[in-house]
Amino acid sequence: AQSVTQPDIHITVSEGASLELRCNYSYGATPYLFWYVQSPGQGLQLLLKYFSGDTLVQGIKGFEAEFKRSQSSFNLRKPSVHWSDAAEYFCAVGAANYGQNFVFGPGTRLSVLP
Amino acid sequence: SQTIHQWPATLVQPVGSPLSLECTVEGTSNPNLYWYRQAAGRGLQLLFYSVGIGQISSEVPQNLSASRPQDRQFILSSKKLLLSDSGFYLCAWSRATEVSGYTFGSGTRLTVV
């Protein structure tokens, strides 16, 4: 069965600092991987996704993520964090079978210090 | 383009009262539809998903139910709400013919008092 772990429940960084949010997954085949962001009281917005090909994927809002098969990881990065990036971030893994459901990690809450 | 609408945005209901949350998708056909719940400070819990009209799969046994009366309409219901039903409810859709990720609605904050 698929599973996703996000080891960090809460991360605090200073504005302008770099950011890396960790995501590890367990899946028997090549997974479909996603990162979502949720602002307080809002729905989730897709930041980026990996299906195949280049293991470094670019997303919206200046985020990128790197798929590392050997480490079963899909970490999210941003070189310089803005105060508006404060939110909850969810990693998700999906199967190639249509109609199957994605598994979401527990989320990492990001706080940004001015 | 595709859009997803979810309403109401906020709801306060007494214990034992019924519930109906509605979600509609525009701009696509035969989407997969999902209801998630997010309790305070917790992650996403899949409640129901549907791959077609009248086809509902339940992931968590509880006093909630879901229905899909039309292709792009997904309804979450309860006959009698419990305090534990409080939470943030999210509807989402995905393409049935390719893995493209979910698009989420803006959510409904339900408080059972």
Short mmCIF file of C-alpha atoms in Angstrom, two decimals:
data_model
loop_
_atom_site.label_atom_id
_atom_site.label_comp_id
_atom_site.label_asym_id
_atom_site.label_seq_id
_atom_site.Cartn_x
_atom_site.Cartn_y
_atom_site.Cartn_z
CA ALA A 1 0.00 0.00 0.00
CA GLN A 2 1.09 3.54 -0.63
CA SER A 3 2.14 5.74 2.27
CA VAL A 4 3.59 9.19 2.66
CA THR A 5 5.53 10.65 5.57
CA GLN A 6 6.42 14.25 6.19
CA PRO A 7 8.86 14.15 9.10
CA ASP A 8 8.54 17.81 10.03
CA ILE A 9 5.24 18.84 11.58
CA HIS A 10 6.20 22.49 11.86
CA ILE A 11 9.06 24.49 10.37
CA THR A 12 9.94 28.12 11.00
CA VAL A 13 12.23 30.05 8.69
CA SER A 14 13.13 33.69 8.31
CA GLU A 15 11.94 35.62 5.31
CA GLY A 16 14.55 35.42 2.58
CA ALA A 17 16.01 32.16 3.85
CA SER A 18 15.99 28.97 1.85
CA LEU A 19 13.45 26.25 2.51
CA GLU A 20 13.34 22.49 2.17
CA LEU A 21 10.31 20.44 3.16
CA ARG A 22 10.82 16.72 3.32
CA CYS A 23 8.59 14.03 1.89
CA ASN A 24 9.21 10.29 1.87
CA TYR A 25 6.93 7.77 0.27
CA SER A 26 6.44 4.06 0.12
CA TYR A 27 5.21 2.61 -3.13
CA GLY A 28 6.01 -0.47 -5.14
CA ALA A 29 6.31 1.15 -8.55
CA THR A 30 7.20 4.56 -9.88
CA PRO A 31 4.77 6.87 -8.14
CA TYR A 32 3.01 9.98 -9.22
CA LEU A 33 4.06 12.65 -6.73
CA PHE A 34 2.50 15.96 -5.84
CA TRP A 35 2.95 18.91 -3.54
CA TYR A 36 -0.02 21.00 -2.45
CA VAL A 37 -0.22 24.17 -0.39
CA GLN A 38 -3.10 25.20 1.84
CA SER A 39 -3.53 28.68 3.23
CA PRO A 40 -5.62 28.94 6.42
CA GLY A 41 -9.30 28.31 5.79
CA GLN A 42 -8.73 27.58 2.12
CA GLY A 43 -8.68 24.59 -0.16
CA LEU A 44 -5.50 22.97 -1.41
CA GLN A 45 -3.64 24.32 -4.41
CA LEU A 46 -1.35 22.21 -6.56
CA LEU A 47 2.23 23.49 -6.47
CA LEU A 48 3.88 20.91 -8.70
CA LYS A 49 3.78 17.31 -9.78
CA TYR A 50 6.14 14.58 -10.96
CA PHE A 51 5.10 11.83 -13.30
CA SER A 52 8.25 10.88 -15.18
CA GLY A 53 11.28 12.34 -16.92
CA ASP A 54 13.43 15.05 -15.42
CA THR A 55 13.64 14.42 -11.69
CA LEU A 56 13.78 18.13 -10.87
CA VAL A 57 10.40 19.72 -11.41
CA GLN A 58 9.47 23.35 -11.31
CA GLY A 59 6.22 24.58 -9.90
CA ILE A 60 4.33 27.74 -9.23
CA LYS A 61 5.37 30.46 -6.79
CA GLY A 62 9.08 29.69 -7.26
CA PHE A 63 8.94 26.20 -5.76
CA GLU A 64 10.78 23.17 -7.07
CA ALA A 65 11.01 19.55 -6.00
CA GLU A 66 13.42 16.75 -6.71
CA PHE A 67 12.47 13.11 -7.07
CA LYS A 68 15.12 10.76 -5.69
CA ARG A 69 14.18 7.18 -6.32
CA SER A 70 17.06 5.76 -4.26
CA GLN A 71 15.86 7.67 -1.22
CA SER A 72 12.12 7.40 -1.93
CA SER A 73 11.94 11.13 -1.45
CA PHE A 74 10.33 14.10 -3.11
CA ASN A 75 11.51 17.14 -1.19
CA LEU A 76 10.15 20.60 -1.85
CA ARG A 77 12.52 23.55 -2.04
CA LYS A 78 12.47 27.28 -2.44
CA PRO A 79 15.64 29.41 -2.53
CA SER A 80 14.14 32.47 -0.83
CA VAL A 81 10.99 32.33 1.26
CA HIS A 82 8.45 35.14 1.26
CA TRP A 83 6.10 35.91 4.14
CA SER A 84 3.17 34.89 1.93
CA ASP A 85 4.55 31.34 1.80
CA ALA A 86 3.39 30.71 5.36
CA ALA A 87 0.89 27.87 4.98
CA GLU A 88 0.42 24.13 5.33
CA TYR A 89 2.17 21.95 2.76
CA PHE A 90 1.05 18.48 1.80
CA CYS A 91 2.90 15.85 -0.14
CA ALA A 92 0.82 13.22 -1.96
CA VAL A 93 1.50 10.02 -3.87
CA GLY A 94 -0.76 8.51 -6.47
CA ALA A 95 -0.99 5.33 -8.48
CA ALA A 96 -1.06 4.98 -12.22
CA ASN A 97 -4.42 3.23 -12.12
CA TYR A 98 -7.16 5.60 -13.10
CA GLY A 99 -9.73 6.07 -10.40
CA GLN A 100 -7.31 5.19 -7.65
CA ASN A 101 -6.93 7.58 -4.80
CA PHE A 102 -3.99 9.60 -3.76
CA VAL A 103 -2.48 9.27 -0.34
CA PHE A 104 -1.64 12.51 1.42
CA GLY A 105 1.05 13.06 4.00
CA PRO A 106 0.15 14.60 7.36
CA GLY A 107 1.34 18.02 6.28
CA THR A 108 4.07 20.44 7.34
CA ARG A 109 3.11 23.82 8.69
CA LEU A 110 5.46 26.58 7.58
CA SER A 111 5.84 29.76 9.61
CA VAL A 112 7.84 32.68 8.23
CA LEU A 113 9.54 35.20 10.52
CA PRO A 114 9.86 38.79 9.30
CA SER B 1 -11.36 25.85 -18.08
CA GLN B 2 -12.53 23.69 -15.24
CA THR B 3 -13.90 25.07 -12.00
CA ILE B 4 -15.14 23.49 -8.82
CA HIS B 5 -17.74 25.07 -6.56
CA GLN B 6 -18.38 24.06 -3.00
CA TRP B 7 -20.96 25.49 -0.64
CA PRO B 8 -21.69 26.69 1.89
CA ALA B 9 -18.36 28.11 3.03
CA THR B 10 -19.32 28.07 6.68
CA LEU B 11 -22.00 26.16 8.55
CA VAL B 12 -22.98 25.93 12.22
CA GLN B 13 -25.39 23.13 12.98
CA PRO B 14 -26.80 21.69 16.21
CA VAL B 15 -26.14 18.10 17.20
CA GLY B 16 -28.74 15.77 15.70
CA SER B 17 -29.58 18.04 12.78
CA PRO B 18 -29.21 16.94 9.14
CA LEU B 19 -26.42 17.99 6.81
CA SER B 20 -26.13 18.59 3.10
CA LEU B 21 -22.97 19.91 1.48
CA GLU B 22 -22.87 20.33 -2.25
CA CYS B 23 -20.05 20.30 -4.75
CA THR B 24 -20.27 20.87 -8.49
CA VAL B 25 -17.65 20.79 -11.21
CA GLU B 26 -17.80 22.72 -14.46
CA GLY B 27 -15.89 22.40 -17.68
CA THR B 28 -15.23 18.67 -17.68
CA SER B 29 -17.10 15.42 -18.08
CA ASN B 30 -17.08 12.22 -16.05
CA PRO B 31 -14.69 13.45 -13.39
CA ASN B 32 -13.64 11.44 -10.38
CA LEU B 33 -15.05 13.17 -7.32
CA TYR B 34 -13.88 13.09 -3.72
CA TRP B 35 -14.93 14.24 -0.26
CA TYR B 36 -12.19 14.80 2.29
CA ARG B 37 -12.37 15.91 5.91
CA GLN B 38 -9.68 17.80 7.71
CA ALA B 39 -9.97 17.90 11.48
CA ALA B 40 -8.27 20.73 13.36
CA GLY B 41 -4.50 20.34 13.20
CA ARG B 42 -4.72 17.08 11.33
CA GLY B 43 -4.20 15.88 7.82
CA LEU B 44 -6.66 14.93 5.13
CA GLN B 45 -8.99 12.01 5.59
CA LEU B 46 -10.68 10.59 2.50
CA LEU B 47 -14.37 10.04 3.19
CA PHE B 48 -15.89 9.12 -0.16
CA TYR B 49 -14.97 8.95 -3.80
CA SER B 50 -16.97 8.42 -6.95
CA VAL B 51 -15.95 7.36 -10.44
CA GLY B 52 -19.42 7.79 -11.96
CA ILE B 53 -23.06 8.63 -11.40
CA GLY B 54 -24.47 6.58 -8.57
CA GLN B 55 -21.09 4.97 -7.84
CA ILE B 56 -19.90 5.79 -4.33
CA SER B 57 -17.05 4.22 -2.42
CA SER B 58 -16.78 4.81 1.29
CA GLU B 59 -13.40 4.86 2.95
CA VAL B 60 -14.39 5.45 6.54
CA PRO B 61 -17.53 4.04 8.21
CA GLN B 62 -19.44 6.82 9.94
CA ASN B 63 -22.78 8.55 9.98
CA LEU B 64 -22.03 10.44 6.78
CA SER B 65 -23.14 9.44 3.29
CA ALA B 66 -22.48 10.71 -0.20
CA SER B 67 -24.44 10.75 -3.40
CA ARG B 68 -23.76 11.63 -7.01
CA PRO B 69 -27.08 12.35 -8.65
CA GLN B 70 -25.51 13.98 -11.71
CA ASP B 71 -22.19 13.59 -13.49
CA ARG B 72 -20.66 16.73 -12.01
CA GLN B 73 -22.51 16.96 -8.71
CA PHE B 74 -21.38 15.39 -5.46
CA ILE B 75 -23.32 15.72 -2.22
CA LEU B 76 -22.24 14.93 1.32
CA SER B 77 -25.06 14.24 3.77
CA SER B 78 -25.88 13.21 7.27
CA LYS B 79 -29.21 12.44 8.88
CA LYS B 80 -28.03 13.33 12.39
CA LEU B 81 -24.84 15.24 13.04
CA LEU B 82 -22.47 14.40 15.87
CA LEU B 83 -20.07 16.72 17.62
CA SER B 84 -17.25 14.71 16.10
CA ASP B 85 -18.44 15.66 12.61
CA SER B 86 -17.04 19.15 13.07
CA GLY B 87 -14.21 19.91 10.70
CA PHE B 88 -13.20 21.32 7.37
CA TYR B 89 -14.73 19.48 4.43
CA LEU B 90 -13.11 19.57 1.04
CA CYS B 91 -14.45 18.44 -2.28
CA ALA B 92 -12.04 17.61 -5.08
CA TRP B 93 -12.09 16.31 -8.62
CA SER B 94 -9.62 14.58 -10.89
CA ARG B 95 -9.63 13.41 -14.46
CA ALA B 96 -10.87 9.89 -14.96
CA THR B 97 -8.66 9.21 -17.98
CA GLU B 98 -5.28 10.37 -16.74
CA VAL B 99 -3.44 10.96 -13.51
CA SER B 100 -3.35 14.71 -13.23
CA GLY B 101 -3.70 15.44 -9.55
CA TYR B 102 -6.66 16.80 -7.69
CA THR B 103 -8.32 20.18 -7.94
CA PHE B 104 -9.87 21.16 -4.65
CA GLY B 105 -12.82 23.32 -3.79
CA SER B 106 -12.49 26.11 -1.27
CA GLY B 107 -13.90 24.01 1.56
CA THR B 108 -16.74 24.14 4.08
CA ARG B 109 -16.07 24.84 7.72
CA LEU B 110 -18.64 22.82 9.69
CA THR B 111 -19.11 23.40 13.39
CA VAL B 112 -21.50 21.13 15.22
CA VAL B 113 -22.70 22.65 18.49
#
